[in-house]
Short mmCIF file of N, CA, C and O in Angstrom, two decimals:
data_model
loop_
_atom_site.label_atom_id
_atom_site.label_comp_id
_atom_site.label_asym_id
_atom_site.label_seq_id
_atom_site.Cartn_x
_atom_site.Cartn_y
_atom_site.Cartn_z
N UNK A 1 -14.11 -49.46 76.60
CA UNK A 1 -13.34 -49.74 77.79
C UNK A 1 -12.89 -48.42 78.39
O UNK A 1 -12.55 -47.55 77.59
N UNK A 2 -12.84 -48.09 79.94
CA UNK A 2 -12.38 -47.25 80.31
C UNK A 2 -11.32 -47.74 82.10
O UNK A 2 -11.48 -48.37 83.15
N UNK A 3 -10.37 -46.98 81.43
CA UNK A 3 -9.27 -47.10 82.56
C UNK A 3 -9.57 -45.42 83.75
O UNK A 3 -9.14 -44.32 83.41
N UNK A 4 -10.16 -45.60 84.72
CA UNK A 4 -10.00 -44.39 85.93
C UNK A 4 -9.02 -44.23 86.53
O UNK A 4 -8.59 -45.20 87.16
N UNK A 5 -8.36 -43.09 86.57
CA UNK A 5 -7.32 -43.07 87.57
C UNK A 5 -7.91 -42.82 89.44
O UNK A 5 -9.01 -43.12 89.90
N UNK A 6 -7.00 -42.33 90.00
CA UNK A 6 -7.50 -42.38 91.14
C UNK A 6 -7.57 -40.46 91.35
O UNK A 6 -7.19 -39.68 90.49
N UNK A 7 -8.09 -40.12 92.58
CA UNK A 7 -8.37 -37.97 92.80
C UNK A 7 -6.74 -37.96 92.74
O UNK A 7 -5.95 -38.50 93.52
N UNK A 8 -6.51 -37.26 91.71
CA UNK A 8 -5.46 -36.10 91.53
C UNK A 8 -5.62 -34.46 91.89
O UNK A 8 -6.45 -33.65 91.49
N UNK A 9 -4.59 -34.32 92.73
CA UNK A 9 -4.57 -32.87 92.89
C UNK A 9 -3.63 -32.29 91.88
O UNK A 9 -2.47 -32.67 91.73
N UNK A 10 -4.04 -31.63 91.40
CA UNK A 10 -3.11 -30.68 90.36
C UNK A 10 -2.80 -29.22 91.20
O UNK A 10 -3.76 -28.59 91.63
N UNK A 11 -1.82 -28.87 91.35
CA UNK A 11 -1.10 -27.53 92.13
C UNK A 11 -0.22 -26.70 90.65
O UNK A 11 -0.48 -25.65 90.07
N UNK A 12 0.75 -27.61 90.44
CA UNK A 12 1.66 -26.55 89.76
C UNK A 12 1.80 -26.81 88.26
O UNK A 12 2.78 -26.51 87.57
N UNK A 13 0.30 -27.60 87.75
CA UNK A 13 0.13 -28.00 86.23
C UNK A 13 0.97 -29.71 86.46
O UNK A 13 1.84 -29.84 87.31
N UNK A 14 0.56 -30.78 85.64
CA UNK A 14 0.45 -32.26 85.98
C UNK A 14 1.14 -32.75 83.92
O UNK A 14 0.37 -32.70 82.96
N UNK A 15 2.29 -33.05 83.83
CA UNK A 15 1.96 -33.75 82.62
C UNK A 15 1.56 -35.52 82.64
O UNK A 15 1.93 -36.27 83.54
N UNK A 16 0.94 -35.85 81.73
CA UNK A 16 -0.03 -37.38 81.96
C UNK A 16 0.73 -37.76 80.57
O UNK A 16 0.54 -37.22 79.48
N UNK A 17 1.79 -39.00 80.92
CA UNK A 17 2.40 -39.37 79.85
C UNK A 17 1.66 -41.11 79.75
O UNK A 17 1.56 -41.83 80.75
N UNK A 18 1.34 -41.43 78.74
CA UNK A 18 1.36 -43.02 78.30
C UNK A 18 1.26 -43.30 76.86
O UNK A 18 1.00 -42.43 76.04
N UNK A 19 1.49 -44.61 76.54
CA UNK A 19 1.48 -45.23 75.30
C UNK A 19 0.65 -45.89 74.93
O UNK A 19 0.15 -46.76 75.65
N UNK A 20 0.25 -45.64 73.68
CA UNK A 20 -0.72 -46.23 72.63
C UNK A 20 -0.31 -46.91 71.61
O UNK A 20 0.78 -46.71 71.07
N UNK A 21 -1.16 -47.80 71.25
CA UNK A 21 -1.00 -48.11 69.46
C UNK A 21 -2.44 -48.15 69.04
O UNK A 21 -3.24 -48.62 69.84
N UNK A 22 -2.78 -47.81 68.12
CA UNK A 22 -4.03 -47.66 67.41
C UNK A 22 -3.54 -48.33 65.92
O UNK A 22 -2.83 -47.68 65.17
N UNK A 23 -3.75 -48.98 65.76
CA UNK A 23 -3.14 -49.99 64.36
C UNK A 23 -4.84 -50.49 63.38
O UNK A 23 -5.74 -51.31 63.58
N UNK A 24 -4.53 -49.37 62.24
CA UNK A 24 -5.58 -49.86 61.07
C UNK A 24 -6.35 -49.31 60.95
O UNK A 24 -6.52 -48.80 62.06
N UNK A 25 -7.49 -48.77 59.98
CA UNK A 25 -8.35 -47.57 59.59
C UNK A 25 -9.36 -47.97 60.30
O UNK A 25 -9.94 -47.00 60.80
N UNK A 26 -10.01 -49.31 60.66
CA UNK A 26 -11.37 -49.41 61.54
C UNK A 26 -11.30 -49.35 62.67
O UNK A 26 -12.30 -49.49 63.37
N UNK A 27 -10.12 -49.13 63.15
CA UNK A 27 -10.62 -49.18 65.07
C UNK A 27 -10.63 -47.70 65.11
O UNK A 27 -10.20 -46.81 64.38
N UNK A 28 -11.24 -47.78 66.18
CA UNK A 28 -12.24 -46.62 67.20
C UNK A 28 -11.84 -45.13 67.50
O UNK A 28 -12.13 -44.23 66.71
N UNK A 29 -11.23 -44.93 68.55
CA UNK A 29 -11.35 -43.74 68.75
C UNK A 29 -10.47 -43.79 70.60
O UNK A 29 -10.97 -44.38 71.55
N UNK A 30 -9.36 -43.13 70.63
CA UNK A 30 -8.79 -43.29 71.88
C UNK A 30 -9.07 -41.70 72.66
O UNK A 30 -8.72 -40.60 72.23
N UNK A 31 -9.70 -41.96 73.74
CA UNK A 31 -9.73 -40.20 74.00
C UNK A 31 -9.23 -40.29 75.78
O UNK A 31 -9.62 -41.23 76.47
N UNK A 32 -8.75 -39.70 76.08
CA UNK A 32 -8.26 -38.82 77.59
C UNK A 32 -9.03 -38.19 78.20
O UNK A 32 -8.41 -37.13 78.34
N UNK A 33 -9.86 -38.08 78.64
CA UNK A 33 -10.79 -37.15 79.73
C UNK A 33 -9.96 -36.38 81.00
O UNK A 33 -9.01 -36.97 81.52
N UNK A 34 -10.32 -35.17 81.41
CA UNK A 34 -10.25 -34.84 82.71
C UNK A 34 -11.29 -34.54 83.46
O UNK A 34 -12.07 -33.71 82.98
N UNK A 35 -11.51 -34.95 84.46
CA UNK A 35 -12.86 -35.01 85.02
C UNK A 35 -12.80 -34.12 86.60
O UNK A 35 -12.12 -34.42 87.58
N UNK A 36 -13.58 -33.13 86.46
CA UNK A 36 -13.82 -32.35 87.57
C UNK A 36 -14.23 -33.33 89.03
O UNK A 36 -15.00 -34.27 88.85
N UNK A 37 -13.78 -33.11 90.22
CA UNK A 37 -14.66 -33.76 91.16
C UNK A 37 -15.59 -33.24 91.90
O UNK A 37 -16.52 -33.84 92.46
N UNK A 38 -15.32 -32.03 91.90
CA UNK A 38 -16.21 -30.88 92.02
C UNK A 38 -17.83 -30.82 91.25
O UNK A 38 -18.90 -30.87 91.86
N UNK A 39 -17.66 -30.73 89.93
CA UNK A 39 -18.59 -30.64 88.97
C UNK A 39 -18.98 -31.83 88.29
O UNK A 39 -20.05 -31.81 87.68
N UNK A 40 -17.85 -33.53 88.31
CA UNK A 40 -18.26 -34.01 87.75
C UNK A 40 -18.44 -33.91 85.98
O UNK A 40 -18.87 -34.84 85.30
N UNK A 41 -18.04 -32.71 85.48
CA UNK A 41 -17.95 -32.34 84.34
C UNK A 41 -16.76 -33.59 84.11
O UNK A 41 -16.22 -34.35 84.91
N UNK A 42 -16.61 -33.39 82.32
CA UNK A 42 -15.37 -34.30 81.86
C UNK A 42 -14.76 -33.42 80.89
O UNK A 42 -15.84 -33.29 80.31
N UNK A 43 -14.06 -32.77 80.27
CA UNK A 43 -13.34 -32.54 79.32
C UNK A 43 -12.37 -33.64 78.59
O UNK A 43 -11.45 -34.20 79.19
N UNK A 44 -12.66 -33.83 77.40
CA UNK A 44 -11.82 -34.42 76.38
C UNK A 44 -10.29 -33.42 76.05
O UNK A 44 -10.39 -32.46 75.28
N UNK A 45 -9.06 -33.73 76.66
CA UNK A 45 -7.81 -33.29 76.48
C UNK A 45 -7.02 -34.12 75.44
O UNK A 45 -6.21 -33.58 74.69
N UNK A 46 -7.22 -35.18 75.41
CA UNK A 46 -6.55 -35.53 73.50
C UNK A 46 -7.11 -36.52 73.58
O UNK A 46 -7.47 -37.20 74.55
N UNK A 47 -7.25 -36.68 71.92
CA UNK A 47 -8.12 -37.49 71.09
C UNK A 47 -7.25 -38.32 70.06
O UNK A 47 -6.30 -37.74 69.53
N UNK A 48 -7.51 -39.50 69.77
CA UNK A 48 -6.71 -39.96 68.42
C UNK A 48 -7.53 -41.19 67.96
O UNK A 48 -7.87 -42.22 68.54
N UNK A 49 -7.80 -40.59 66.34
CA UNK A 49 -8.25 -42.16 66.05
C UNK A 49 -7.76 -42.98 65.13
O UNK A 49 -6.57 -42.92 64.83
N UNK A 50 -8.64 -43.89 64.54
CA UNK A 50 -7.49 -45.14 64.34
C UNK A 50 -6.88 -44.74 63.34
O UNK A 50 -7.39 -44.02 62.49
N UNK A 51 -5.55 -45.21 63.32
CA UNK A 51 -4.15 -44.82 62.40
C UNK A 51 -4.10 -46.14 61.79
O UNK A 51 -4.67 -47.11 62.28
N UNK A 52 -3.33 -46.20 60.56
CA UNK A 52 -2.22 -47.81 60.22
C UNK A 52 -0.94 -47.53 60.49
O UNK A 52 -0.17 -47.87 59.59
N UNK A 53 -0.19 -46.76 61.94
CA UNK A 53 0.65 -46.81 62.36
C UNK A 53 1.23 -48.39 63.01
O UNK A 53 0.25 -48.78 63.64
N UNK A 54 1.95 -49.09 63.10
CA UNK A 54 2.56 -50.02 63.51
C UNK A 54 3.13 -49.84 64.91
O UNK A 54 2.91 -50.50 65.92
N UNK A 55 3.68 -49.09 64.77
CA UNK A 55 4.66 -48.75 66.62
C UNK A 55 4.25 -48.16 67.20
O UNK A 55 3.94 -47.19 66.51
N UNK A 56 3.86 -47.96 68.53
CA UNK A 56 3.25 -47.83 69.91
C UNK A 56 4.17 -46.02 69.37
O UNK A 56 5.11 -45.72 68.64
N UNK A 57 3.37 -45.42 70.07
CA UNK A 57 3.07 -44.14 69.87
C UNK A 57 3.35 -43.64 71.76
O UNK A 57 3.00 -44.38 72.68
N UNK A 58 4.14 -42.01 72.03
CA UNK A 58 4.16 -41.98 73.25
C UNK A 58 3.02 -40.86 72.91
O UNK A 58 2.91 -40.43 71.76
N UNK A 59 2.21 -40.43 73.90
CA UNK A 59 1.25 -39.09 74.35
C UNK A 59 2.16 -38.25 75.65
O UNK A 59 3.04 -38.80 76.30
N UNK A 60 1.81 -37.13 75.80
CA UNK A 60 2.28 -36.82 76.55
C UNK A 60 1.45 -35.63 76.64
O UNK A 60 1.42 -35.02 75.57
N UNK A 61 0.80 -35.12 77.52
CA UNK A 61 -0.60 -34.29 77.73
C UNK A 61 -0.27 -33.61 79.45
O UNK A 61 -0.05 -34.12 80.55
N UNK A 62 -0.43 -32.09 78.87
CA UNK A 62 0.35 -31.25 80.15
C UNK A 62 -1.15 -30.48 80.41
O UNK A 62 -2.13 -30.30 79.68
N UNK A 63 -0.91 -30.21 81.53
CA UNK A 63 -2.53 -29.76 82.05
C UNK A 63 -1.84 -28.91 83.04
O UNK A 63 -1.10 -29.30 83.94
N UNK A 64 -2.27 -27.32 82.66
CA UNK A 64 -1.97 -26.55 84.12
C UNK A 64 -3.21 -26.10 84.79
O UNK A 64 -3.11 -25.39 85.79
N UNK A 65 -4.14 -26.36 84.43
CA UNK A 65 -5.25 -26.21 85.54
C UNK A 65 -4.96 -26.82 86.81
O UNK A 65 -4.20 -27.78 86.80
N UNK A 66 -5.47 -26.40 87.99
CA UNK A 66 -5.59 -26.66 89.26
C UNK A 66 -6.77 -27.15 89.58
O UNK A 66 -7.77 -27.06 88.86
N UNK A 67 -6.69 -27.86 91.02
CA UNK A 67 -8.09 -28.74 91.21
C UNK A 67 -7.89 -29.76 91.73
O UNK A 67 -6.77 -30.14 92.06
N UNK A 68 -9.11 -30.48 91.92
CA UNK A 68 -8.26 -32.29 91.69
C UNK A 68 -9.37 -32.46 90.48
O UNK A 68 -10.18 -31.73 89.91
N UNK A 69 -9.00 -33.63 90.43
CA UNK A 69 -9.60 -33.92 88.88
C UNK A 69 -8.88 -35.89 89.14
O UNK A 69 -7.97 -36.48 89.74
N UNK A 70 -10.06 -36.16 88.22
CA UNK A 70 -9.65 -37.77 88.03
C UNK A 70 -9.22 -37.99 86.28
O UNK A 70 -9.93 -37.40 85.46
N UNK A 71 -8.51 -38.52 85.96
CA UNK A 71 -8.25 -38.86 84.47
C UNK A 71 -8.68 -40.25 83.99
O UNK A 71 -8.41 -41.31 84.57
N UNK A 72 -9.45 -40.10 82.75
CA UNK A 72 -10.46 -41.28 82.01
C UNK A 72 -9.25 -41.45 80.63
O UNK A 72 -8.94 -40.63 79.77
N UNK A 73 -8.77 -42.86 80.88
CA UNK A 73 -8.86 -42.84 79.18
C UNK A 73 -9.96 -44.00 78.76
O UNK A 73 -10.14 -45.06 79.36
N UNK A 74 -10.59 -43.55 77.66
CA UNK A 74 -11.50 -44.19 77.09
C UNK A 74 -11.04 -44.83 75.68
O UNK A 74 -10.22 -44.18 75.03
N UNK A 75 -11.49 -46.01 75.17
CA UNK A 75 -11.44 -46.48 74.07
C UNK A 75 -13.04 -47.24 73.23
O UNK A 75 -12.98 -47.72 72.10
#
């Protein structure tokens, strides 16, 4: 599954806060992309995989690159 955000301009660095739960040793793999619009490139900016954590987890992922850029989270 993947959630797209919409063109972000980044000027003075962007932090991208949301919540997860990843609950139990077999699930997958949660990753964050930033995606050039320019290049189309993607960079992976955080990664987490599956935990036996119970409680929703915050992220909070600071990016000072400039640009616009679209953000992927993938699962």
């Amino acid at each position: 599954a993947r959630l797209i955000s919409t063109e972000t301009t980044i000027r003075n660095g962007l932090c991208f806060r949301f919540w997860y739960r990843v609950y139990g040793s077999n699930q997958g793999q949660l990753n964050l992309r930033q995606q050039s619009l320019i290049s189309n490139n993607s960079t992976v900016v955080f990664t987490v995989r599956g935990k036996s954590e119970v409680d929703w987890q915050e992220a909070l992922v600071y990016r000072g690159t400039t640009g616009n850029y679209r953000f992927i989270l993938e699962a």
